[in-house]
Short mmCIF file of C-alpha atoms in Angstrom, two decimals:
data_model
loop_
_atom_site.label_atom_id
_atom_site.label_comp_id
_atom_site.label_asym_id
_atom_site.label_seq_id
_atom_site.Cartn_x
_atom_site.Cartn_y
_atom_site.Cartn_z
CA MET A 25 68.08 104.72 -66.75
CA ARG A 26 65.80 103.05 -64.19
CA VAL A 27 63.63 101.44 -66.87
CA PHE A 28 66.61 99.39 -68.08
CA SER A 29 67.69 98.38 -64.59
CA PHE A 30 67.44 94.70 -63.59
CA ARG A 31 67.93 95.22 -59.89
CA GLY A 32 65.85 92.78 -57.87
CA LEU A 33 65.39 90.32 -60.75
CA ASP A 34 66.80 87.43 -58.71
CA ALA A 35 64.36 88.10 -55.88
CA VAL A 36 61.36 88.20 -58.22
CA LEU A 37 62.49 85.00 -59.95
CA TYR A 38 62.92 83.30 -56.58
CA LYS A 39 59.46 84.44 -55.46
CA GLU A 40 57.70 83.30 -58.63
CA THR A 41 59.50 79.95 -58.61
CA LEU A 42 58.37 79.29 -55.06
CA HIS A 43 54.84 80.36 -55.97
CA ALA A 44 54.78 77.94 -58.91
CA LEU A 45 56.19 75.07 -56.87
CA ARG A 46 53.52 75.59 -54.22
CA ASP A 47 50.78 74.95 -56.79
CA PRO A 48 51.46 71.41 -58.05
CA ALA A 49 48.03 71.11 -59.71
CA THR A 50 48.74 73.97 -62.10
CA ILE A 51 52.23 72.61 -62.82
CA PHE A 52 50.80 69.18 -63.56
CA LEU A 53 48.23 70.66 -65.94
CA ALA A 54 50.76 72.91 -67.64
CA LEU A 55 53.31 70.11 -68.16
CA GLY A 56 50.93 67.18 -68.50
CA ILE A 57 48.57 68.63 -71.12
CA PRO A 58 51.25 68.82 -73.89
CA ILE A 59 52.26 65.19 -73.31
CA PHE A 60 48.62 64.12 -73.24
CA GLN A 61 47.96 66.04 -76.46
CA LEU A 62 50.92 64.38 -78.16
CA LEU A 63 49.69 60.92 -77.20
CA LEU A 64 46.17 61.69 -78.36
CA PHE A 65 47.24 63.06 -81.73
CA GLY A 66 49.78 60.29 -82.22
CA TYR A 67 47.46 57.38 -81.49
CA ALA A 68 43.93 58.63 -82.09
CA PHE A 69 44.26 60.89 -85.14
CA ASP A 70 44.15 58.59 -88.15
CA VAL A 71 42.31 59.72 -91.27
CA ARG A 72 42.41 56.32 -92.96
CA THR A 73 39.01 54.77 -93.58
CA GLU A 74 39.12 51.01 -93.17
CA TYR A 75 36.81 48.21 -92.10
CA VAL A 76 33.56 50.11 -92.49
CA ARG A 77 30.68 48.35 -90.74
CA THR A 78 28.71 46.45 -93.39
CA VAL A 79 25.58 44.28 -93.40
CA ILE A 80 24.71 41.77 -96.12
CA TYR A 81 21.33 40.89 -97.61
CA ASP A 82 22.03 37.77 -99.68
CA GLU A 83 19.08 36.51 -101.71
CA ASP A 84 21.22 34.22 -103.89
CA ARG A 85 23.48 32.21 -101.53
CA GLY A 86 25.31 30.76 -104.53
CA ASP A 87 29.03 30.30 -105.22
CA SER A 88 29.50 33.74 -106.80
CA ALA A 89 27.61 35.40 -103.95
CA THR A 90 29.87 33.63 -101.46
CA ARG A 91 32.98 34.76 -103.36
CA PHE A 92 31.66 38.31 -103.41
CA ARG A 93 31.09 38.23 -99.65
CA ASP A 94 34.56 36.76 -99.10
CA ALA A 95 36.06 39.51 -101.26
CA LEU A 96 34.30 42.12 -99.12
CA ALA A 97 35.55 40.51 -95.90
CA ALA A 98 39.10 40.16 -97.24
CA SER A 99 39.32 43.79 -98.28
CA HIS A 100 40.44 46.54 -95.92
CA GLY A 101 37.42 48.60 -96.87
CA PHE A 102 34.62 46.62 -95.22
CA ARG A 103 33.92 44.70 -92.04
CA ILE A 104 30.85 42.49 -92.21
CA VAL A 105 28.97 42.85 -88.92
CA GLY A 106 25.96 40.71 -89.79
CA THR A 107 23.30 39.67 -92.24
CA VAL A 108 19.75 40.95 -92.56
CA ARG A 109 16.51 39.32 -93.65
CA ASP A 110 15.29 41.88 -96.16
CA HIS A 111 15.92 45.21 -97.85
CA GLU A 112 14.03 47.21 -95.22
CA ALA A 113 16.08 45.68 -92.40
CA MET A 114 19.24 46.70 -94.26
CA ARG A 115 18.05 50.29 -94.44
CA GLU A 116 17.08 50.26 -90.76
CA ALA A 117 20.55 49.04 -89.78
CA ILE A 118 22.08 52.01 -91.62
CA ILE A 119 19.61 54.51 -90.18
CA ALA A 120 20.24 53.24 -86.65
CA GLY A 121 24.01 53.54 -87.15
CA ARG A 122 24.71 49.82 -86.67
CA ALA A 123 26.20 49.77 -90.19
CA ARG A 124 27.54 52.31 -92.63
CA VAL A 125 27.14 50.13 -95.73
CA GLY A 126 24.50 47.65 -96.86
CA VAL A 127 25.13 45.16 -99.69
CA GLU A 128 22.18 43.48 -101.42
CA ILE A 129 22.95 40.43 -103.57
CA PRO A 130 19.92 39.68 -105.78
CA PRO A 131 18.49 36.22 -106.50
CA HIS A 132 19.94 34.32 -109.48
CA PHE A 133 23.19 36.29 -109.03
CA THR A 134 25.39 33.20 -109.54
CA ALA A 135 23.32 31.86 -112.43
CA ASP A 136 23.36 35.20 -114.23
CA LEU A 137 27.14 35.51 -113.96
CA ARG A 138 27.69 31.98 -115.25
CA ALA A 139 25.36 32.62 -118.19
CA GLY A 140 27.05 35.92 -118.99
CA ARG A 141 23.92 37.89 -118.21
CA PRO A 142 24.00 41.24 -116.32
CA ALA A 143 24.05 40.74 -112.55
CA ALA A 144 23.75 43.83 -110.38
CA VAL A 145 24.72 44.20 -106.73
CA GLN A 146 23.16 47.12 -104.91
CA VAL A 147 25.33 48.90 -102.33
CA LEU A 148 23.73 51.40 -99.95
CA ILE A 149 26.17 53.80 -98.31
CA ASP A 150 25.55 56.15 -95.40
CA GLY A 151 26.57 59.50 -96.87
CA SER A 152 26.34 61.47 -93.62
CA ASP A 153 30.12 61.12 -93.26
CA SER A 154 31.41 62.19 -96.66
CA ASN A 155 34.94 60.85 -96.08
CA ILE A 156 33.76 57.33 -95.22
CA ALA A 157 31.20 57.40 -98.03
CA GLN A 158 33.80 58.27 -100.67
CA GLN A 159 36.17 55.55 -99.50
CA ALA A 160 33.38 52.98 -99.33
CA TYR A 161 32.24 53.95 -102.83
CA SER A 162 35.72 53.33 -104.28
CA SER A 163 36.18 50.10 -102.32
CA ALA A 164 32.83 48.71 -103.46
CA LEU A 165 33.70 49.27 -107.13
CA ALA A 166 37.12 47.68 -106.59
CA VAL A 167 35.64 44.59 -104.94
CA GLY A 168 33.14 44.25 -107.79
CA GLY A 169 36.02 43.91 -110.23
CA THR A 170 37.54 40.95 -108.39
CA LEU A 171 34.94 38.52 -109.83
CA ALA A 172 35.48 39.55 -113.45
CA PRO A 173 38.48 37.22 -114.19
CA SER A 174 36.49 34.15 -113.08
CA SER A 175 33.46 34.80 -115.28
CA ALA A 176 32.58 36.08 -118.68
CA ARG A 177 31.14 39.21 -117.14
CA GLY A 178 31.75 40.79 -113.74
CA PRO A 179 28.97 42.01 -111.48
CA ASP A 180 27.54 45.45 -111.96
CA VAL A 181 27.98 47.27 -108.64
CA ARG A 182 25.32 49.95 -108.29
CA VAL A 183 26.07 52.35 -105.46
CA HIS A 184 23.39 54.49 -103.87
CA VAL A 185 24.42 57.14 -101.33
CA MET A 186 21.78 57.73 -98.66
CA PHE A 187 21.04 60.92 -96.68
CA ASN A 188 23.76 63.07 -98.26
CA PRO A 189 23.98 62.33 -101.99
CA SER A 190 26.15 65.36 -102.68
CA LEU A 191 28.64 64.23 -99.99
CA ARG A 192 28.81 67.67 -98.36
CA ALA A 193 31.31 67.68 -95.50
CA ALA A 194 29.23 70.29 -93.64
CA ASN A 195 26.42 67.77 -93.18
CA PHE A 196 28.79 65.70 -91.01
CA TYR A 197 30.92 68.26 -89.19
CA VAL A 198 28.39 71.00 -88.43
CA PRO A 199 26.08 68.78 -86.31
CA GLY A 200 29.17 67.72 -84.38
CA LEU A 201 30.04 71.37 -83.79
CA VAL A 202 26.60 71.88 -82.26
CA GLY A 203 27.40 69.34 -79.55
CA LEU A 204 30.95 70.57 -79.02
CA ILE A 205 29.90 74.22 -78.64
CA LEU A 206 27.06 73.31 -76.31
CA GLN A 207 29.36 71.32 -74.02
CA ASN A 208 32.19 73.84 -73.88
CA ILE A 209 30.10 76.97 -73.32
CA THR A 210 27.85 75.44 -70.65
CA MET A 211 30.62 73.60 -68.81
CA MET A 212 33.12 76.46 -68.86
CA LEU A 213 30.67 79.19 -67.82
CA THR A 214 29.42 77.09 -64.90
CA ALA A 215 32.90 76.20 -63.68
CA LEU A 216 34.29 79.73 -63.97
CA SER A 217 31.25 81.25 -62.27
CA ILE A 218 31.44 79.06 -59.16
CA VAL A 219 35.23 79.25 -58.88
CA GLY A 220 35.09 83.02 -59.38
CA GLU A 221 32.69 83.29 -56.43
CA ARG A 222 35.13 81.30 -54.31
CA GLU A 223 38.05 83.50 -55.33
CA ARG A 224 36.18 86.69 -54.46
CA GLY A 225 34.93 85.24 -51.16
CA THR A 226 31.28 85.85 -51.98
CA LEU A 227 30.53 82.11 -52.09
CA GLU A 228 31.54 81.76 -48.44
CA GLN A 229 29.28 84.66 -47.56
CA LEU A 230 26.38 82.90 -49.26
CA LEU A 231 27.16 79.67 -47.45
CA VAL A 232 26.61 81.21 -44.00
CA THR A 233 23.16 82.52 -44.99
CA PRO A 234 19.98 80.44 -44.45
CA ILE A 235 20.09 79.43 -48.14
CA ALA A 236 20.24 75.64 -48.46
CA PRO A 237 23.16 74.20 -50.51
CA ALA A 238 20.74 72.63 -52.98
CA ALA A 239 18.93 75.94 -53.52
CA LEU A 240 22.26 77.73 -53.87
CA LEU A 241 23.43 75.23 -56.48
CA LEU A 242 20.19 75.38 -58.47
CA GLY A 243 20.17 79.16 -58.33
CA LYS A 244 23.65 79.26 -59.79
CA ILE A 245 23.22 76.71 -62.58
CA ILE A 246 19.70 77.52 -63.84
CA PRO A 247 20.85 80.74 -65.59
CA TYR A 248 23.59 78.78 -67.37
CA ALA A 249 21.10 76.09 -68.30
CA VAL A 250 18.99 78.82 -69.93
CA ILE A 251 22.09 80.14 -71.70
CA GLY A 252 22.80 76.61 -72.94
CA ILE A 253 19.28 76.31 -74.34
CA ILE A 254 19.61 79.66 -76.11
CA ASP A 255 23.02 78.67 -77.49
CA PHE A 256 21.63 75.37 -78.75
CA ALA A 257 18.72 77.09 -80.48
CA SER A 258 20.96 79.72 -82.08
CA VAL A 259 23.57 77.27 -83.41
CA LEU A 260 20.78 75.00 -84.65
CA VAL A 261 19.25 77.89 -86.59
CA ALA A 262 22.68 78.81 -87.97
CA MET A 263 23.28 75.19 -88.96
CA ARG A 264 19.99 75.06 -90.85
CA TRP A 265 19.96 78.46 -92.55
CA VAL A 266 23.61 79.45 -92.83
CA PHE A 267 25.21 76.07 -93.61
CA ALA A 268 22.06 74.63 -95.24
CA VAL A 269 22.22 71.38 -93.27
CA PRO A 270 18.75 69.78 -93.30
CA ILE A 271 17.25 68.16 -90.20
CA ALA A 272 15.94 64.79 -91.32
CA GLY A 273 14.55 63.61 -87.97
CA SER A 274 12.34 64.73 -85.11
CA ILE A 275 13.03 68.21 -83.74
CA PRO A 276 11.28 67.48 -80.38
CA LEU A 277 13.54 64.43 -79.91
CA LEU A 278 16.53 66.57 -80.81
CA CYS A 279 15.57 69.21 -78.23
CA ALA A 280 14.90 66.60 -75.53
CA SER A 281 18.32 65.04 -76.15
CA ALA A 282 19.95 68.47 -75.96
CA ALA A 283 18.24 69.11 -72.61
CA ILE A 284 19.74 65.90 -71.23
CA PHE A 285 23.17 66.88 -72.52
CA ILE A 286 22.91 70.36 -71.00
CA VAL A 287 22.36 68.74 -67.59
CA VAL A 288 25.45 66.60 -68.22
CA ALA A 289 27.53 69.66 -69.18
CA LEU A 290 26.34 71.50 -66.08
CA GLY A 291 27.43 68.55 -63.95
CA MET A 292 30.85 68.57 -65.60
CA GLY A 293 31.19 72.29 -64.88
CA ILE A 294 30.17 71.84 -61.23
CA PHE A 295 32.66 68.99 -60.82
CA ILE A 296 35.49 71.06 -62.31
CA SER A 297 34.62 73.91 -59.94
CA THR A 298 34.87 71.61 -56.91
CA VAL A 299 38.40 70.46 -57.79
CA SER A 300 39.73 73.88 -58.86
CA ARG A 301 40.87 76.65 -56.54
CA THR A 302 41.30 79.41 -59.12
CA GLN A 303 39.66 80.42 -62.37
CA LEU A 304 42.93 79.75 -64.20
CA GLU A 305 42.98 76.20 -62.89
CA ALA A 306 39.32 75.72 -63.86
CA LEU A 307 40.07 77.07 -67.34
CA LEU A 308 43.04 74.72 -67.76
CA ARG A 309 40.97 71.74 -66.66
CA SER A 310 38.23 72.68 -69.13
CA ILE A 311 40.79 72.96 -71.92
CA ALA A 312 42.34 69.66 -70.87
CA LEU A 313 38.92 68.02 -71.34
CA LEU A 314 38.31 69.77 -74.66
CA LEU A 315 40.93 67.91 -76.71
CA PRO A 316 39.88 64.37 -75.68
CA SER A 317 36.28 65.34 -76.37
CA ILE A 318 37.23 66.36 -79.90
CA LEU A 319 39.49 63.43 -80.78
CA LEU A 320 38.00 60.48 -78.88
CA SER A 321 34.29 61.16 -79.39
CA GLY A 322 34.34 60.57 -83.15
CA PHE A 323 34.08 64.27 -83.99
CA PHE A 324 36.80 64.07 -86.66
CA ILE A 325 37.49 60.39 -87.30
CA GLU A 326 35.75 57.06 -86.94
CA ARG A 327 36.19 55.70 -83.43
CA GLU A 328 36.63 52.15 -84.70
CA LEU A 329 39.89 53.19 -86.37
CA MET A 330 41.40 54.09 -83.01
CA PRO A 331 43.38 51.71 -80.78
CA PRO A 332 41.20 49.82 -78.27
CA VAL A 333 42.44 51.92 -75.34
CA MET A 334 41.35 55.11 -77.09
CA GLN A 335 37.96 53.60 -77.88
CA TRP A 336 37.46 52.69 -74.20
CA LEU A 337 38.41 56.20 -73.12
CA GLY A 338 35.88 57.59 -75.57
CA LEU A 339 33.11 55.59 -73.88
CA VAL A 340 33.35 57.73 -70.73
CA LEU A 341 32.90 60.98 -72.67
CA PRO A 342 29.28 62.22 -72.84
CA LEU A 343 30.00 63.95 -76.15
CA THR A 344 30.57 60.53 -77.77
CA TYR A 345 26.93 59.58 -77.28
CA PHE A 346 25.54 63.04 -77.99
CA LEU A 347 27.31 63.11 -81.35
CA GLU A 348 25.71 59.79 -82.23
CA ILE A 349 22.33 61.24 -81.33
CA LEU A 350 22.89 64.51 -83.22
CA ARG A 351 24.15 62.87 -86.38
CA GLY A 352 21.50 60.18 -86.18
CA ILE A 353 18.59 62.62 -85.91
CA ILE A 354 19.94 65.38 -88.15
CA GLY A 355 21.71 63.31 -90.79
CA ARG A 356 19.82 60.02 -90.99
CA GLY A 357 16.39 60.79 -89.52
CA ALA A 358 16.84 58.21 -86.78
CA GLY A 359 14.09 57.83 -84.18
CA ILE A 360 14.08 57.11 -80.48
CA VAL A 361 14.12 53.34 -81.07
CA ASP A 362 17.14 53.61 -83.35
CA LEU A 363 18.99 55.75 -80.82
CA ARG A 364 17.96 53.99 -77.63
CA GLN A 365 21.50 52.83 -76.81
CA PRO A 366 23.21 56.27 -76.90
CA LEU A 367 20.18 57.84 -75.21
CA ILE A 368 20.34 55.36 -72.33
CA ALA A 369 24.12 55.68 -72.12
CA ILE A 370 24.15 59.48 -71.95
CA SER A 371 21.31 59.49 -69.41
CA VAL A 372 23.09 57.05 -67.09
CA LEU A 373 26.45 58.76 -67.53
CA GLY A 374 24.87 62.18 -66.97
CA LEU A 375 23.12 60.98 -63.82
CA CYS A 376 26.42 59.69 -62.43
CA ILE A 377 28.34 62.88 -63.30
CA PHE A 378 25.67 65.24 -61.95
CA THR A 379 25.23 63.20 -58.75
CA LEU A 380 28.96 63.12 -58.09
CA ALA A 381 29.26 66.84 -58.79
CA THR A 382 26.39 67.79 -56.48
CA VAL A 383 27.72 65.57 -53.68
CA ARG A 384 31.13 67.23 -53.94
CA PHE A 385 29.55 70.68 -54.05
CA SER A 386 27.46 69.91 -50.96
CA ALA A 387 30.57 68.69 -49.13
CA MET A 388 32.45 71.82 -50.20
CA ALA A 389 29.52 74.00 -49.11
CA GLN A 390 29.31 72.39 -45.68
CA GLY A 391 33.06 72.65 -45.19
CA GLY A 392 33.22 76.22 -46.44
CA GLY A 393 30.27 77.30 -44.40
CA ALA A 394 31.62 75.74 -41.22
CA GLY A 395 35.03 77.29 -41.80
CA THR A 396 33.57 80.73 -42.39
CA LYS A 397 31.40 80.54 -39.29
CA HIS A 398 34.41 79.46 -37.23
CA ARG A 399 36.54 82.35 -38.51
CA ARG A 400 33.76 84.85 -37.85
CA LYS A 401 33.29 83.49 -34.31
CA ARG A 402 37.00 83.89 -33.60
CA LEU A 403 36.94 87.48 -34.90
CA HIS A 404 33.87 88.22 -32.77
CA ASP A 405 35.50 86.74 -29.64
CA ALA A 406 38.68 88.70 -30.28
CA SER A 407 36.74 91.95 -30.68
CA GLU A 408 34.91 91.35 -27.38
CA LYS A 409 38.20 90.80 -25.55
CA THR A 410 39.60 94.05 -26.86
#
């Protein structure tokens, strides 16, 4: 029967092989993405929680307080990043994200231990990341027991979990999903829309009209900016009322930060559209950017646990800074002063990305428009000769 005939298979295979070899960008993406994914998962994905950023408020400064600090520094659970002057400064360091743990050693700590009297050490833990909070809780109790053999009574370690006392994982992951969804939807829709116009030839038709390239670009991205705003509002409502994640900080600051990030995502989509010739290629490039954004931005694991190279790569990802802003505002109630570093970083990075994308789009528009005009002139001249 004809349906089971394989006549012409060699010709079709030859044709498709040549077609694939003529598109090296797609081949590179198809073969390079799996290797890149393997490297990312192998080096960046580490669920261990070690060397949590810790600040110390030492009111005692005695021998036992020094031993307790040394025990914290020697453990794999904590990394002392500084000392603070008072209890309020310790809380501010945790709210701003400069530390995940604060340890307060009270006055007369050494004297109380030597006399066999109760001596309590207060440990404040940022509970917005439930995994880190649980590990820090266990490590703090373990370190407290290290002083018991050298005294009649060991210190009483009193742990207080801030922001998320119930240690709900949703309070950490759902705000991150808000940023991830906002980036992917806005970036991908923008890239696919512009590349789709190029594939259909309608973009070239628009380029030969009196419409300026800047007006053309704004006209194409404003609808997707509106879609991004609607998406952000909808996932924020779902986060609050479906997953019961409270918003501890300022909603206007949260919305302003999201507006900045939407501009960044639009710039990323425009840039992808200028380096992609087909919608499939644009889709592959968007997917290729998705995995690093998930793994290297701190969405799943603490960035400080990654190798230095992975941490540096994460610094060029806008989602890294937006996650800090989201989790700071939603989880810890951080204000604009607390988040000034990620806000400045995402603004500067967004300005660079959007500027580069618009310059490339303008160059593409001028080249495409000139090429289309030239082809139409040749067709017009040929028709006149005939």
